[in-house]
Amino acid sequence: MLKRVIKFGTLATFLMALTAEPSLSPAFAAGGGGGGGGGGGDPYSSAYPAPPSSYPQRSGTKATHKVKKTSKQSGIDDPAFGQGYRAAYATIYDRNDYAAAIEQLKALGHDDHPNVANLIGYSYRKLGDYKLSQVWYERALKADPNHVLTWQYYGLWQIEQGNRDQAQYHLSRIAAICGTDCEEYRSLAAALEKPPGTGLVY
């Protein structure tokens, strides 16, 4: 009888330890870009990998916050990837060196990751190469159709191109993913409220 109590106690302790153990798998925020929110930058860059977003779920949508693990050590869960991502982010937002940032981001070897593709698209947009910027924004959305920051930055791209109806569509996509109270929605909505031809600083 005493052996059963000890076994049961050991099993219970083990199970409690498993449920209390924090997850070690990396999580990326829906965003990972930056510079689109009126001075906010990437709210997740200082704590790579980022915690999952607290966006409320809307029916029929699911914002992707976690990235699938790869079996390779050089995958996105590799600390070197996080360090490289942070370095590229700093190159963009601290030094405004968009060409160097593009090289750094491509060197990460994860061009298909939505955070990476979004930042490359943003960098090309800041360099004035709207065609390449569009390619990268679309690549980010292909990787994650609910990547809210890409919808925001691509919406800003649409405004800069004079495509206000398209930007309005992007705003509706953001609302479906994170609602109308999230920073991405407010930023794009504010940009749309400005008169056409107003230079954006995002």
PDB file of N, CA and C in Angstrom, residues 22-87:
ATOM      1  N   PRO A  22       7.503  26.025 -18.542  1.00  0.00           N
ATOM      2  CA  PRO A  22       7.200  26.955 -19.627  1.00  0.00           C
ATOM      3  C   PRO A  22       7.613  26.360 -20.972  1.00  0.00           C
ATOM      4  N   SER A  23       6.915  26.782 -21.989  1.00  0.00           N
ATOM      5  CA  SER A  23       7.223  26.287 -23.330  1.00  0.00           C
ATOM      6  C   SER A  23       8.572  26.807 -23.775  1.00  0.00           C
ATOM      7  N   LEU A  24       9.370  25.953 -24.352  1.00  0.00           N
ATOM      8  CA  LEU A  24      10.677  26.357 -24.847  1.00  0.00           C
ATOM      9  C   LEU A  24      10.662  26.610 -26.335  1.00  0.00           C
ATOM     10  N   SER A  25       9.548  26.362 -26.984  1.00  0.00           N
ATOM     11  CA  SER A  25       9.509  26.593 -28.424  1.00  0.00           C
ATOM     12  C   SER A  25       9.336  28.076 -28.686  1.00  0.00           C
ATOM     13  N   PRO A  26      10.049  28.598 -29.700  1.00  0.00           N
ATOM     14  CA  PRO A  26       9.959  30.026 -29.955  1.00  0.00           C
ATOM     15  C   PRO A  26       8.619  30.400 -30.542  1.00  0.00           C
ATOM     16  N   ALA A  27       8.219  31.592 -30.249  1.00  0.00           N
ATOM     17  CA  ALA A  27       6.977  32.123 -30.822  1.00  0.00           C
ATOM     18  C   ALA A  27       7.287  33.481 -31.408  1.00  0.00           C
ATOM     19  N   PHE A  28       6.700  33.755 -32.540  1.00  0.00           N
ATOM     20  CA  PHE A  28       6.910  35.032 -33.184  1.00  0.00           C
ATOM     21  C   PHE A  28       5.603  35.771 -33.195  1.00  0.00           C
ATOM     22  N   ALA A  29       5.679  37.035 -32.979  1.00  0.00           N
ATOM     23  CA  ALA A  29       4.466  37.831 -33.030  1.00  0.00           C
ATOM     24  C   ALA A  29       3.943  37.877 -34.445  1.00  0.00           C
ATOM     25  N   ALA A  30       2.695  38.260 -34.548  1.00  0.00           N
ATOM     26  CA  ALA A  30       2.093  38.359 -35.868  1.00  0.00           C
ATOM     27  C   ALA A  30       2.847  39.355 -36.718  1.00  0.00           C
ATOM     28  N   GLY A  31       3.549  40.254 -36.083  1.00  0.00           N
ATOM     29  CA  GLY A  31       4.209  41.301 -36.832  1.00  0.00           C
ATOM     30  C   GLY A  31       5.637  41.006 -37.118  1.00  0.00           C
ATOM     31  N   GLY A  32       6.534  41.677 -36.472  1.00  0.00           N
ATOM     32  CA  GLY A  32       7.931  41.469 -36.739  1.00  0.00           C
ATOM     33  C   GLY A  32       8.479  42.455 -37.722  1.00  0.00           C
ATOM     34  N   GLY A  33       7.655  43.310 -38.273  1.00  0.00           N
ATOM     35  CA  GLY A  33       8.142  44.326 -39.185  1.00  0.00           C
ATOM     36  C   GLY A  33       8.539  45.521 -38.386  1.00  0.00           C
ATOM     37  N   GLY A  34       8.037  46.634 -38.727  1.00  0.00           N
ATOM     38  CA  GLY A  34       8.330  47.812 -37.961  1.00  0.00           C
ATOM     39  C   GLY A  34       8.194  49.049 -38.810  1.00  0.00           C
ATOM     40  N   GLY A  35       8.144  50.160 -38.156  1.00  0.00           N
ATOM     41  CA  GLY A  35       8.125  51.424 -38.847  1.00  0.00           C
ATOM     42  C   GLY A  35       6.784  51.792 -39.435  1.00  0.00           C
ATOM     43  N   GLY A  36       5.777  51.003 -39.271  1.00  0.00           N
ATOM     44  CA  GLY A  36       4.503  51.323 -39.890  1.00  0.00           C
ATOM     45  C   GLY A  36       3.525  51.942 -38.937  1.00  0.00           C
ATOM     46  N   GLY A  37       3.823  51.985 -37.681  1.00  0.00           N
ATOM     47  CA  GLY A  37       2.814  52.389 -36.718  1.00  0.00           C
ATOM     48  C   GLY A  37       3.001  53.758 -36.128  1.00  0.00           C
ATOM     49  N   GLY A  38       3.491  54.703 -36.893  1.00  0.00           N
ATOM     50  CA  GLY A  38       3.594  56.057 -36.373  1.00  0.00           C
ATOM     51  C   GLY A  38       4.567  56.166 -35.221  1.00  0.00           C
ATOM     52  N   GLY A  39       5.727  55.548 -35.355  1.00  0.00           N
ATOM     53  CA  GLY A  39       6.760  55.669 -34.341  1.00  0.00           C
ATOM     54  C   GLY A  39       6.845  54.481 -33.423  1.00  0.00           C
ATOM     55  N   GLY A  40       5.969  53.512 -33.566  1.00  0.00           N
ATOM     56  CA  GLY A  40       5.989  52.366 -32.678  1.00  0.00           C
ATOM     57  C   GLY A  40       7.095  51.393 -32.997  1.00  0.00           C
ATOM     58  N   GLY A  41       7.439  51.212 -34.270  1.00  0.00           N
ATOM     59  CA  GLY A  41       8.438  50.240 -34.632  1.00  0.00           C
ATOM     60  C   GLY A  41       7.967  48.852 -34.310  1.00  0.00           C
ATOM     61  N   ASP A  42       8.884  47.925 -34.254  1.00  0.00           N
ATOM     62  CA  ASP A  42       8.537  46.540 -33.966  1.00  0.00           C
ATOM     63  C   ASP A  42       8.383  46.379 -32.468  1.00  0.00           C
ATOM     64  N   PRO A  43       7.152  46.154 -31.983  1.00  0.00           N
ATOM     65  CA  PRO A  43       6.965  46.059 -30.544  1.00  0.00           C
ATOM     66  C   PRO A  43       7.571  44.794 -29.952  1.00  0.00           C
ATOM     67  N   TYR A  44       8.063  43.923 -30.797  1.00  0.00           N
ATOM     68  CA  TYR A  44       8.546  42.630 -30.329  1.00  0.00           C
ATOM     69  C   TYR A  44      10.047  42.472 -30.519  1.00  0.00           C
ATOM     70  N   SER A  45      10.708  43.458 -31.091  1.00  0.00           N
ATOM     71  CA  SER A  45      12.107  43.266 -31.469  1.00  0.00           C
ATOM     72  C   SER A  45      13.028  43.142 -30.273  1.00  0.00           C
ATOM     73  N   SER A  46      12.699  43.747 -29.158  1.00  0.00           N
ATOM     74  CA  SER A  46      13.605  43.729 -28.021  1.00  0.00           C
ATOM     75  C   SER A  46      13.575  42.406 -27.273  1.00  0.00           C
ATOM     76  N   ALA A  47      12.597  41.596 -27.528  1.00  0.00           N
ATOM     77  CA  ALA A  47      12.485  40.321 -26.811  1.00  0.00           C
ATOM     78  C   ALA A  47      12.339  39.181 -27.800  1.00  0.00           C
ATOM     79  N   TYR A  48      13.342  38.981 -28.636  1.00  0.00           N
ATOM     80  CA  TYR A  48      13.274  37.902 -29.616  1.00  0.00           C
ATOM     81  C   TYR A  48      13.604  36.605 -28.916  1.00  0.00           C
ATOM     82  N   PRO A  49      12.938  35.494 -29.133  1.00  0.00           N
ATOM     83  CA  PRO A  49      11.708  35.438 -29.894  1.00  0.00           C
ATOM     84  C   PRO A  49      10.555  36.050 -29.119  1.00  0.00           C
ATOM     85  N   ALA A  50       9.602  36.577 -29.850  1.00  0.00           N
ATOM     86  CA  ALA A  50       8.538  37.370 -29.255  1.00  0.00           C
ATOM     87  C   ALA A  50       7.452  36.505 -28.639  1.00  0.00           C
ATOM     88  N   PRO A  51       6.785  37.041 -27.632  1.00  0.00           N
ATOM     89  CA  PRO A  51       5.646  36.320 -27.071  1.00  0.00           C
ATOM     90  C   PRO A  51       4.482  36.358 -28.039  1.00  0.00           C
ATOM     91  N   PRO A  52       3.579  35.396 -27.952  1.00  0.00           N
ATOM     92  CA  PRO A  52       2.428  35.445 -28.841  1.00  0.00           C
ATOM     93  C   PRO A  52       1.596  36.688 -28.582  1.00  0.00           C
ATOM     94  N   SER A  53       0.974  37.174 -29.606  1.00  0.00           N
ATOM     95  CA  SER A  53       0.142  38.362 -29.486  1.00  0.00           C
ATOM     96  C   SER A  53      -1.119  38.035 -28.697  1.00  0.00           C
ATOM     97  N   SER A  54      -1.711  39.056 -28.124  1.00  0.00           N
ATOM     98  CA  SER A  54      -2.938  38.847 -27.363  1.00  0.00           C
ATOM     99  C   SER A  54      -4.159  39.287 -28.159  1.00  0.00           C
ATOM    100  N   TYR A  55      -4.037  39.315 -29.482  1.00  0.00           N
ATOM    101  CA  TYR A  55      -5.171  39.724 -30.290  1.00  0.00           C
ATOM    102  C   TYR A  55      -6.346  38.795 -30.054  1.00  0.00           C
ATOM    103  N   PRO A  56      -7.549  39.373 -29.975  1.00  0.00           N
ATOM    104  CA  PRO A  56      -8.723  38.511 -29.860  1.00  0.00           C
ATOM    105  C   PRO A  56      -8.958  37.802 -31.190  1.00  0.00           C
ATOM    106  N   GLN A  57      -9.402  36.577 -31.122  1.00  0.00           N
ATOM    107  CA  GLN A  57      -9.678  35.824 -32.340  1.00  0.00           C
ATOM    108  C   GLN A  57     -11.023  36.224 -32.912  1.00  0.00           C
ATOM    109  N   ARG A  58     -11.082  36.382 -34.202  1.00  0.00           N
ATOM    110  CA  ARG A  58     -12.332  36.663 -34.892  1.00  0.00           C
ATOM    111  C   ARG A  58     -12.795  35.368 -35.537  1.00  0.00           C
ATOM    112  N   SER A  59     -14.097  35.215 -35.651  1.00  0.00           N
ATOM    113  CA  SER A  59     -14.608  33.980 -36.226  1.00  0.00           C
ATOM    114  C   SER A  59     -14.119  33.840 -37.660  1.00  0.00           C
ATOM    115  N   GLY A  60     -13.673  32.649 -37.983  1.00  0.00           N
ATOM    116  CA  GLY A  60     -13.222  32.357 -39.333  1.00  0.00           C
ATOM    117  C   GLY A  60     -11.801  32.781 -39.623  1.00  0.00           C
ATOM    118  N   THR A  61     -11.104  33.360 -38.649  1.00  0.00           N
ATOM    119  CA  THR A  61      -9.725  33.768 -38.875  1.00  0.00           C
ATOM    120  C   THR A  61      -8.855  33.208 -37.780  1.00  0.00           C
ATOM    121  N   LYS A  62      -7.611  33.083 -38.091  1.00  0.00           N
ATOM    122  CA  LYS A  62      -6.655  32.638 -37.089  1.00  0.00           C
ATOM    123  C   LYS A  62      -5.325  33.290 -37.399  1.00  0.00           C
ATOM    124  N   ALA A  63      -4.928  34.225 -36.565  1.00  0.00           N
ATOM    125  CA  ALA A  63      -3.635  34.862 -36.756  1.00  0.00           C
ATOM    126  C   ALA A  63      -2.558  33.879 -36.337  1.00  0.00           C
ATOM    127  N   THR A  64      -1.564  33.751 -37.167  1.00  0.00           N
ATOM    128  CA  THR A  64      -0.501  32.807 -36.879  1.00  0.00           C
ATOM    129  C   THR A  64       0.552  33.500 -36.041  1.00  0.00           C
ATOM    130  N   HIS A  65       0.844  32.925 -34.893  1.00  0.00           N
ATOM    131  CA  HIS A  65       1.812  33.527 -33.999  1.00  0.00           C
ATOM    132  C   HIS A  65       3.035  32.649 -33.800  1.00  0.00           C
ATOM    133  N   LYS A  66       2.886  31.370 -33.954  1.00  0.00           N
ATOM    134  CA  LYS A  66       4.014  30.474 -33.751  1.00  0.00           C
ATOM    135  C   LYS A  66       4.514  29.977 -35.091  1.00  0.00           C
ATOM    136  N   VAL A  67       5.772  29.693 -35.133  1.00  0.00           N
ATOM    137  CA  VAL A  67       6.393  29.202 -36.350  1.00  0.00           C
ATOM    138  C   VAL A  67       6.718  27.737 -36.148  1.00  0.00           C
ATOM    139  N   LYS A  68       6.486  26.957 -37.174  1.00  0.00           N
ATOM    140  CA  LYS A  68       6.770  25.532 -37.072  1.00  0.00           C
ATOM    141  C   LYS A  68       8.248  25.309 -36.813  1.00  0.00           C
ATOM    142  N   LYS A  69       8.529  24.374 -35.947  1.00  0.00           N
ATOM    143  CA  LYS A  69       9.910  24.035 -35.656  1.00  0.00           C
ATOM    144  C   LYS A  69      10.492  23.261 -36.812  1.00  0.00           C
ATOM    145  N   THR A  70      11.764  23.468 -37.028  1.00  0.00           N
ATOM    146  CA  THR A  70      12.444  22.668 -38.025  1.00  0.00           C
ATOM    147  C   THR A  70      13.411  21.757 -37.307  1.00  0.00           C
ATOM    148  N   SER A  71      13.804  20.708 -37.973  1.00  0.00           N
ATOM    149  CA  SER A  71      14.722  19.766 -37.343  1.00  0.00           C
ATOM    150  C   SER A  71      16.162  20.233 -37.480  1.00  0.00           C
ATOM    151  N   LYS A  72      16.400  21.260 -38.266  1.00  0.00           N
ATOM    152  CA  LYS A  72      17.752  21.749 -38.471  1.00  0.00           C
ATOM    153  C   LYS A  72      18.135  22.711 -37.359  1.00  0.00           C
ATOM    154  N   GLN A  73      19.353  22.662 -36.923  1.00  0.00           N
ATOM    155  CA  GLN A  73      19.835  23.572 -35.886  1.00  0.00           C
ATOM    156  C   GLN A  73      19.870  25.001 -36.414  1.00  0.00           C
ATOM    157  N   SER A  74      20.039  25.176 -37.730  1.00  0.00           N
ATOM    158  CA  SER A  74      20.118  26.516 -38.287  1.00  0.00           C
ATOM    159  C   SER A  74      18.736  27.085 -38.576  1.00  0.00           C
ATOM    160  N   GLY A  75      17.704  26.458 -38.041  1.00  0.00           N
ATOM    161  CA  GLY A  75      16.340  26.915 -38.263  1.00  0.00           C
ATOM    162  C   GLY A  75      16.057  28.199 -37.514  1.00  0.00           C
ATOM    163  N   ILE A  76      14.803  28.638 -37.604  1.00  0.00           N
ATOM    164  CA  ILE A  76      14.436  29.905 -36.984  1.00  0.00           C
ATOM    165  C   ILE A  76      14.486  29.855 -35.467  1.00  0.00           C
ATOM    166  N   ASP A  77      14.516  28.651 -34.891  1.00  0.00           N
ATOM    167  CA  ASP A  77      14.627  28.560 -33.439  1.00  0.00           C
ATOM    168  C   ASP A  77      16.084  28.630 -32.985  1.00  0.00           C
ATOM    169  N   ASP A  78      16.998  28.749 -33.924  1.00  0.00           N
ATOM    170  CA  ASP A  78      18.410  28.876 -33.616  1.00  0.00           C
ATOM    171  C   ASP A  78      18.671  30.290 -33.092  1.00  0.00           C
ATOM    172  N   PRO A  79      19.374  30.428 -31.973  1.00  0.00           N
ATOM    173  CA  PRO A  79      19.659  31.766 -31.444  1.00  0.00           C
ATOM    174  C   PRO A  79      20.364  32.680 -32.449  1.00  0.00           C
ATOM    175  N   ALA A  80      21.142  32.107 -33.368  1.00  0.00           N
ATOM    176  CA  ALA A  80      21.818  32.931 -34.375  1.00  0.00           C
ATOM    177  C   ALA A  80      20.809  33.636 -35.276  1.00  0.00           C
ATOM    178  N   PHE A  81      19.681  32.975 -35.553  1.00  0.00           N
ATOM    179  CA  PHE A  81      18.637  33.606 -36.357  1.00  0.00           C
ATOM    180  C   PHE A  81      18.083  34.821 -35.616  1.00  0.00           C
ATOM    181  N   GLY A  82      17.786  34.658 -34.338  1.00  0.00           N
ATOM    182  CA  GLY A  82      17.260  35.769 -33.549  1.00  0.00           C
ATOM    183  C   GLY A  82      18.230  36.934 -33.486  1.00  0.00           C
ATOM    184  N   GLN A  83      19.494  36.610 -33.316  1.00  0.00           N
ATOM    185  CA  GLN A  83      20.513  37.651 -33.250  1.00  0.00           C
ATOM    186  C   GLN A  83      20.609  38.384 -34.595  1.00  0.00           C
ATOM    187  N   GLY A  84      20.581  37.625 -35.689  1.00  0.00           N
ATOM    188  CA  GLY A  84      20.640  38.233 -37.023  1.00  0.00           C
ATOM    189  C   GLY A  84      19.424  39.087 -37.317  1.00  0.00           C
ATOM    190  N   TYR A  85      18.263  38.607 -36.888  1.00  0.00           N
ATOM    191  CA  TYR A  85      17.020  39.362 -37.094  1.00  0.00           C
ATOM    192  C   TYR A  85      17.072  40.686 -36.337  1.00  0.00           C
ATOM    193  N   ARG A  86      17.503  40.640 -35.080  1.00  0.00           N
ATOM    194  CA  ARG A  86      17.610  41.865 -34.281  1.00  0.00           C
ATOM    195  C   ARG A  86      18.618  42.834 -34.892  1.00  0.00           C
ATOM    196  N   ALA A  87      19.723  42.297 -35.412  1.00  0.00           N
ATOM    197  CA  ALA A  87      20.743  43.153 -36.027  1.00  0.00           C
ATOM    198  C   ALA A  87      20.178  43.845 -37.267  1.00  0.00           C
TER     199      ALA A  87
END
